[in-house]
Amino acid sequence: MRRSAFFLPTLRETPKEAEIVSHRLMLRAGMVRQASAGIYSWLPLGFRVLKRIEQIVREEEDRAGAQELLMPTIQAADLWKQSGRYEAYGPEMLRIQDRHEREMLYGPTNEELITEIFAHSVKSYRDLPRLLYHIQWKFRDEVRPRFGVMRGREFLMKDAYSFDLDYEGARRSYNKFFVAYLRTFARLGLKAIPMEADTGPIGGNLSHEFIILAETGESEVFCDQEFLDADVLGSAIDYTDDAAVAGVVERFTSLYARTDEKHDAEAFAAAVPEDRRYEGRGIEVGHIFYFGTKYSAPLGAKVALPEAGETAVHMGSYGVGVSRLVGAIIEASHDEAGIVWPDSVAPFDVALVNLKAADADCARACDAAYEKLQAAGLDPLYEDTDERAGAKFAEMDLIGLPWQLIVGPRGLAGGVVELKRRATGERQEVSLDSALARLTGG
């Protein structure tokens, strides 16, 4: 994409309403614009990041054996009344009426609807287990939406649901999602720590939240430093090997990890040697729950057993805040100049910066480099405008692409270009061919 053609309305000044780093940088980098309190339009740069995160989440759900579907944003209130959550959920639920005065709601989550789908579609224990998920917009009418996409009212979530015959089966499904979450966040360039958690309005008696470390996080975090050294992606996982999956879960749940809500200073001191104790702040980016028959029993999600009648299935739900992750990644990865995207989620792979677009040699070299980068399967942002060099550098640092390939008339005359790694600030003067070879792996 050429910068001259790309819709990127960056801001020089920080809007007054932006209270935290990710909100400030997302507005300044032209990623989002507020439509109303807690509701945002995703502009092209932000949307690219959102879709890349979504795809990684999808790939890991598929790898764990879950199947994707899509449920609507608007749900019938009757289902929620049947489960007992319609009144219990509270004012965060947006309740509406259609033109026929039927009570409806904008879904804050989908336990009821997915349970109804299952109840009408699966009747035999032989069809279990089932792991289903979708990636869909949700709405929760927060009393005080703030911090941009970190605590908005409308948000994109991946929510998955497991259906099993009994607790043992449900625990195997729970373990699969636990491991899938570890892998998902690692692929996003994050260190995510699973912590025992309360179940909240979803219900149930087994729950973990996944916390990424960030100085601006909303929760205090106390954990074993060993979490931070774990190589989640270092070996493959076979999700058909229940013992291997359970072993990974056992490894991560045997280490001390608590937010301030569940922290016990004495237990922390007893469980973790002093040199391995980590204290900091973190941001919740995922939450998994097992809740047994809480929804299946009242909504009739039962399966037939041989010579034993019917039994309500055991369920779990598993959420990842996809849009929240955009802000969380920025909170965990930024500097004074702007965003520092991990390679896996960056909106473009490399910024190709022509310092003097009017110079024929620079234009020729950059045009050729642009074609070679694209031919190699990379997605470059070609800065081809006639802006001054300082403004180009500032904008490229602000939007945080992993690499900057900088071409100027003086360097080109000497046979070199500059290759900059955004995360470290390291700069190298190399030939254009060498720079392209490093970027393309050629």
Short mmCIF file of N, CA and C in Angstrom, two decimals, residues 7-99:
data_model
loop_
_atom_site.label_atom_id
_atom_site.label_comp_id
_atom_site.label_asym_id
_atom_site.label_seq_id
_atom_site.Cartn_x
_atom_site.Cartn_y
_atom_site.Cartn_z
N PHE A 7 -5.60 5.68 3.77
CA PHE A 7 -6.34 6.55 4.69
C PHE A 7 -5.77 6.37 6.09
N LEU A 8 -4.97 7.34 6.51
CA LEU A 8 -4.28 7.27 7.79
C LEU A 8 -4.31 8.64 8.46
N PRO A 9 -5.44 8.98 9.09
CA PRO A 9 -5.59 10.32 9.70
C PRO A 9 -4.91 10.42 11.06
N THR A 10 -3.59 10.52 11.06
CA THR A 10 -2.84 10.63 12.31
C THR A 10 -3.02 12.01 12.93
N LEU A 11 -2.76 12.07 14.23
CA LEU A 11 -2.91 13.33 14.97
C LEU A 11 -1.56 13.69 15.60
N ARG A 12 -1.24 14.98 15.55
CA ARG A 12 0.00 15.43 16.20
C ARG A 12 -0.20 15.59 17.70
N GLU A 13 -1.38 16.04 18.11
CA GLU A 13 -1.67 16.28 19.52
C GLU A 13 -2.52 15.15 20.09
N THR A 14 -2.36 14.88 21.35
CA THR A 14 -3.13 13.83 22.02
C THR A 14 -4.47 14.38 22.46
N PRO A 15 -5.58 13.75 22.07
CA PRO A 15 -6.90 14.20 22.51
C PRO A 15 -7.02 14.17 24.03
N LYS A 16 -7.72 15.14 24.58
CA LYS A 16 -7.81 15.28 26.03
C LYS A 16 -8.49 14.10 26.70
N GLU A 17 -9.41 13.42 25.99
CA GLU A 17 -10.16 12.34 26.63
C GLU A 17 -9.35 11.06 26.80
N ALA A 18 -8.18 10.99 26.19
CA ALA A 18 -7.38 9.76 26.24
C ALA A 18 -6.59 9.71 27.54
N GLU A 19 -6.92 8.73 28.40
CA GLU A 19 -6.32 8.66 29.73
C GLU A 19 -5.14 7.70 29.82
N ILE A 20 -5.07 6.69 28.95
CA ILE A 20 -4.01 5.70 29.05
C ILE A 20 -3.25 5.63 27.72
N VAL A 21 -2.10 4.99 27.77
CA VAL A 21 -1.19 4.97 26.62
C VAL A 21 -1.85 4.43 25.37
N SER A 22 -2.51 3.27 25.48
CA SER A 22 -3.08 2.65 24.28
C SER A 22 -4.15 3.52 23.65
N HIS A 23 -4.96 4.18 24.46
CA HIS A 23 -6.00 5.05 23.92
C HIS A 23 -5.36 6.24 23.20
N ARG A 24 -4.36 6.84 23.83
CA ARG A 24 -3.67 7.97 23.21
C ARG A 24 -3.05 7.58 21.87
N LEU A 25 -2.33 6.46 21.86
CA LEU A 25 -1.62 6.07 20.66
C LEU A 25 -2.56 5.58 19.56
N MET A 26 -3.64 4.91 19.93
CA MET A 26 -4.58 4.45 18.91
C MET A 26 -5.27 5.64 18.22
N LEU A 27 -5.58 6.69 18.99
CA LEU A 27 -6.16 7.88 18.39
C LEU A 27 -5.13 8.62 17.55
N ARG A 28 -3.94 8.79 18.08
CA ARG A 28 -2.91 9.54 17.35
C ARG A 28 -2.47 8.81 16.09
N ALA A 29 -2.44 7.48 16.14
CA ALA A 29 -1.99 6.69 14.99
C ALA A 29 -3.10 6.47 13.97
N GLY A 30 -4.26 7.06 14.18
CA GLY A 30 -5.35 6.93 13.21
C GLY A 30 -5.92 5.54 13.12
N MET A 31 -5.92 4.81 14.24
CA MET A 31 -6.45 3.45 14.25
C MET A 31 -7.94 3.40 14.49
N VAL A 32 -8.43 4.28 15.35
CA VAL A 32 -9.85 4.30 15.70
C VAL A 32 -10.32 5.74 15.83
N ARG A 33 -11.64 5.91 15.76
CA ARG A 33 -12.27 7.18 16.10
C ARG A 33 -13.52 6.88 16.91
N GLN A 34 -13.73 7.66 17.96
CA GLN A 34 -14.89 7.44 18.81
C GLN A 34 -16.17 7.86 18.10
N ALA A 35 -17.17 6.94 18.10
CA ALA A 35 -18.47 7.24 17.53
C ALA A 35 -19.41 7.78 18.61
N SER A 36 -19.36 7.18 19.79
CA SER A 36 -20.05 7.65 20.99
C SER A 36 -19.35 7.00 22.17
N ALA A 37 -19.80 7.28 23.37
CA ALA A 37 -19.09 6.81 24.56
C ALA A 37 -18.90 5.29 24.53
N GLY A 38 -17.65 4.86 24.50
CA GLY A 38 -17.33 3.45 24.54
C GLY A 38 -17.57 2.70 23.25
N ILE A 39 -17.82 3.41 22.15
CA ILE A 39 -18.09 2.78 20.85
C ILE A 39 -17.18 3.44 19.81
N TYR A 40 -16.46 2.61 19.04
CA TYR A 40 -15.44 3.13 18.14
C TYR A 40 -15.60 2.61 16.72
N SER A 41 -15.26 3.46 15.77
CA SER A 41 -15.06 3.04 14.39
C SER A 41 -13.61 2.61 14.25
N TRP A 42 -13.41 1.48 13.57
CA TRP A 42 -12.06 0.99 13.33
C TRP A 42 -11.62 1.44 11.94
N LEU A 43 -10.61 2.30 11.91
CA LEU A 43 -10.09 2.82 10.65
C LEU A 43 -9.10 1.81 10.06
N PRO A 44 -8.68 2.00 8.79
CA PRO A 44 -7.92 0.95 8.12
C PRO A 44 -6.70 0.41 8.88
N LEU A 45 -5.90 1.27 9.50
CA LEU A 45 -4.71 0.76 10.21
C LEU A 45 -5.13 -0.11 11.39
N GLY A 46 -6.08 0.36 12.18
CA GLY A 46 -6.54 -0.42 13.33
C GLY A 46 -7.24 -1.69 12.91
N PHE A 47 -8.01 -1.61 11.82
CA PHE A 47 -8.74 -2.78 11.36
C PHE A 47 -7.79 -3.88 10.90
N ARG A 48 -6.67 -3.48 10.29
CA ARG A 48 -5.68 -4.48 9.87
C ARG A 48 -5.13 -5.24 11.08
N VAL A 49 -4.82 -4.53 12.16
CA VAL A 49 -4.32 -5.19 13.37
C VAL A 49 -5.40 -6.11 13.95
N LEU A 50 -6.61 -5.61 14.01
CA LEU A 50 -7.73 -6.39 14.55
C LEU A 50 -7.89 -7.70 13.79
N LYS A 51 -7.81 -7.65 12.47
CA LYS A 51 -8.00 -8.86 11.66
C LYS A 51 -6.83 -9.83 11.82
N ARG A 52 -5.62 -9.31 12.02
CA ARG A 52 -4.47 -10.20 12.20
C ARG A 52 -4.56 -10.93 13.55
N ILE A 53 -4.98 -10.21 14.58
CA ILE A 53 -5.19 -10.85 15.88
C ILE A 53 -6.29 -11.89 15.77
N GLU A 54 -7.38 -11.52 15.15
CA GLU A 54 -8.51 -12.43 14.97
C GLU A 54 -8.08 -13.72 14.28
N GLN A 55 -7.23 -13.61 13.27
CA GLN A 55 -6.81 -14.80 12.52
C GLN A 55 -5.95 -15.73 13.37
N ILE A 56 -5.07 -15.17 14.18
CA ILE A 56 -4.25 -16.01 15.07
C ILE A 56 -5.13 -16.72 16.08
N VAL A 57 -6.10 -16.00 16.65
CA VAL A 57 -7.05 -16.61 17.58
C VAL A 57 -7.78 -17.76 16.88
N ARG A 58 -8.24 -17.52 15.67
CA ARG A 58 -8.99 -18.53 14.90
C ARG A 58 -8.13 -19.77 14.64
N GLU A 59 -6.89 -19.56 14.25
CA GLU A 59 -6.02 -20.69 13.93
C GLU A 59 -5.78 -21.59 15.14
N GLU A 60 -5.62 -20.98 16.31
CA GLU A 60 -5.37 -21.78 17.51
C GLU A 60 -6.64 -22.47 18.00
N GLU A 61 -7.81 -21.85 17.82
CA GLU A 61 -9.06 -22.52 18.15
C GLU A 61 -9.25 -23.74 17.25
N ASP A 62 -9.01 -23.56 15.96
CA ASP A 62 -9.14 -24.67 15.01
C ASP A 62 -8.17 -25.79 15.35
N ARG A 63 -6.94 -25.42 15.70
CA ARG A 63 -5.92 -26.42 16.02
C ARG A 63 -6.35 -27.27 17.22
N ALA A 64 -7.05 -26.67 18.17
CA ALA A 64 -7.49 -27.39 19.37
C ALA A 64 -8.72 -28.25 19.11
N GLY A 65 -9.29 -28.16 17.91
CA GLY A 65 -10.43 -28.99 17.57
C GLY A 65 -11.77 -28.29 17.64
N ALA A 66 -11.78 -26.98 17.86
CA ALA A 66 -13.04 -26.24 17.90
C ALA A 66 -13.49 -25.91 16.47
N GLN A 67 -14.80 -25.79 16.29
CA GLN A 67 -15.37 -25.48 14.97
C GLN A 67 -16.06 -24.11 15.03
N GLU A 68 -15.84 -23.32 13.99
CA GLU A 68 -16.36 -21.96 13.98
C GLU A 68 -17.77 -21.90 13.40
N LEU A 69 -18.60 -21.09 14.05
CA LEU A 69 -19.93 -20.74 13.54
C LEU A 69 -20.09 -19.24 13.79
N LEU A 70 -21.27 -18.73 13.54
CA LEU A 70 -21.53 -17.31 13.80
C LEU A 70 -22.95 -17.14 14.31
N MET A 71 -23.06 -16.58 15.50
CA MET A 71 -24.36 -16.31 16.11
C MET A 71 -24.66 -14.81 16.02
N PRO A 72 -25.94 -14.44 16.09
CA PRO A 72 -26.31 -13.04 15.92
C PRO A 72 -25.97 -12.18 17.14
N THR A 73 -25.92 -10.88 16.92
CA THR A 73 -25.70 -9.96 18.03
C THR A 73 -26.98 -9.76 18.85
N ILE A 74 -28.14 -9.84 18.21
CA ILE A 74 -29.42 -9.63 18.88
C ILE A 74 -30.02 -10.98 19.26
N GLN A 75 -30.41 -11.11 20.53
CA GLN A 75 -30.95 -12.37 21.03
C GLN A 75 -32.34 -12.15 21.63
N ALA A 76 -33.14 -13.22 21.68
CA ALA A 76 -34.45 -13.17 22.31
C ALA A 76 -34.31 -13.21 23.82
N ALA A 77 -35.08 -12.36 24.52
CA ALA A 77 -35.01 -12.33 25.98
C ALA A 77 -35.53 -13.62 26.60
N ASP A 78 -36.41 -14.33 25.89
CA ASP A 78 -37.02 -15.53 26.46
C ASP A 78 -35.98 -16.55 26.89
N LEU A 79 -34.92 -16.72 26.08
CA LEU A 79 -33.88 -17.68 26.43
C LEU A 79 -33.21 -17.31 27.75
N TRP A 80 -32.95 -16.04 27.92
CA TRP A 80 -32.28 -15.56 29.13
C TRP A 80 -33.20 -15.67 30.34
N LYS A 81 -34.48 -15.50 30.12
CA LYS A 81 -35.43 -15.71 31.23
C LYS A 81 -35.46 -17.18 31.63
N GLN A 82 -35.37 -18.05 30.63
CA GLN A 82 -35.39 -19.48 30.89
C GLN A 82 -34.18 -19.92 31.70
N SER A 83 -33.03 -19.31 31.42
CA SER A 83 -31.82 -19.66 32.17
C SER A 83 -31.74 -18.97 33.52
N GLY A 84 -32.58 -17.94 33.71
CA GLY A 84 -32.57 -17.21 34.97
C GLY A 84 -31.62 -16.03 35.01
N ARG A 85 -31.02 -15.68 33.86
CA ARG A 85 -30.03 -14.60 33.87
C ARG A 85 -30.57 -13.26 33.40
N TYR A 86 -31.80 -13.22 32.89
CA TYR A 86 -32.28 -11.98 32.28
C TYR A 86 -32.31 -10.84 33.30
N GLU A 87 -32.85 -11.08 34.46
CA GLU A 87 -32.89 -10.04 35.49
C GLU A 87 -31.58 -9.99 36.27
N ALA A 88 -30.94 -11.15 36.44
CA ALA A 88 -29.74 -11.20 37.27
C ALA A 88 -28.55 -10.49 36.64
N TYR A 89 -28.53 -10.38 35.30
CA TYR A 89 -27.34 -9.84 34.65
C TYR A 89 -27.10 -8.38 34.99
N GLY A 90 -28.15 -7.61 35.19
CA GLY A 90 -27.97 -6.23 35.61
C GLY A 90 -28.06 -5.23 34.48
N PRO A 91 -27.83 -3.95 34.78
CA PRO A 91 -28.02 -2.88 33.80
C PRO A 91 -27.00 -2.87 32.67
N GLU A 92 -25.95 -3.69 32.75
CA GLU A 92 -24.98 -3.75 31.65
C GLU A 92 -25.61 -4.36 30.39
N MET A 93 -26.70 -5.09 30.54
CA MET A 93 -27.37 -5.67 29.40
C MET A 93 -28.27 -4.63 28.73
N LEU A 94 -28.11 -4.46 27.42
CA LEU A 94 -28.94 -3.52 26.67
C LEU A 94 -30.22 -4.23 26.26
N ARG A 95 -31.32 -3.88 26.89
CA ARG A 95 -32.61 -4.51 26.63
C ARG A 95 -33.40 -3.64 25.65
N ILE A 96 -33.97 -4.28 24.63
CA ILE A 96 -34.68 -3.54 23.59
C ILE A 96 -35.96 -4.29 23.23
N GLN A 97 -36.83 -3.63 22.46
CA GLN A 97 -38.03 -4.25 21.92
C GLN A 97 -38.03 -4.09 20.41
N ASP A 98 -38.47 -5.13 19.70
CA ASP A 98 -38.61 -4.99 18.26
C ASP A 98 -39.97 -4.37 17.94
N ARG A 99 -40.31 -4.24 16.67
CA ARG A 99 -41.54 -3.54 16.28
C ARG A 99 -42.80 -4.30 16.69
#
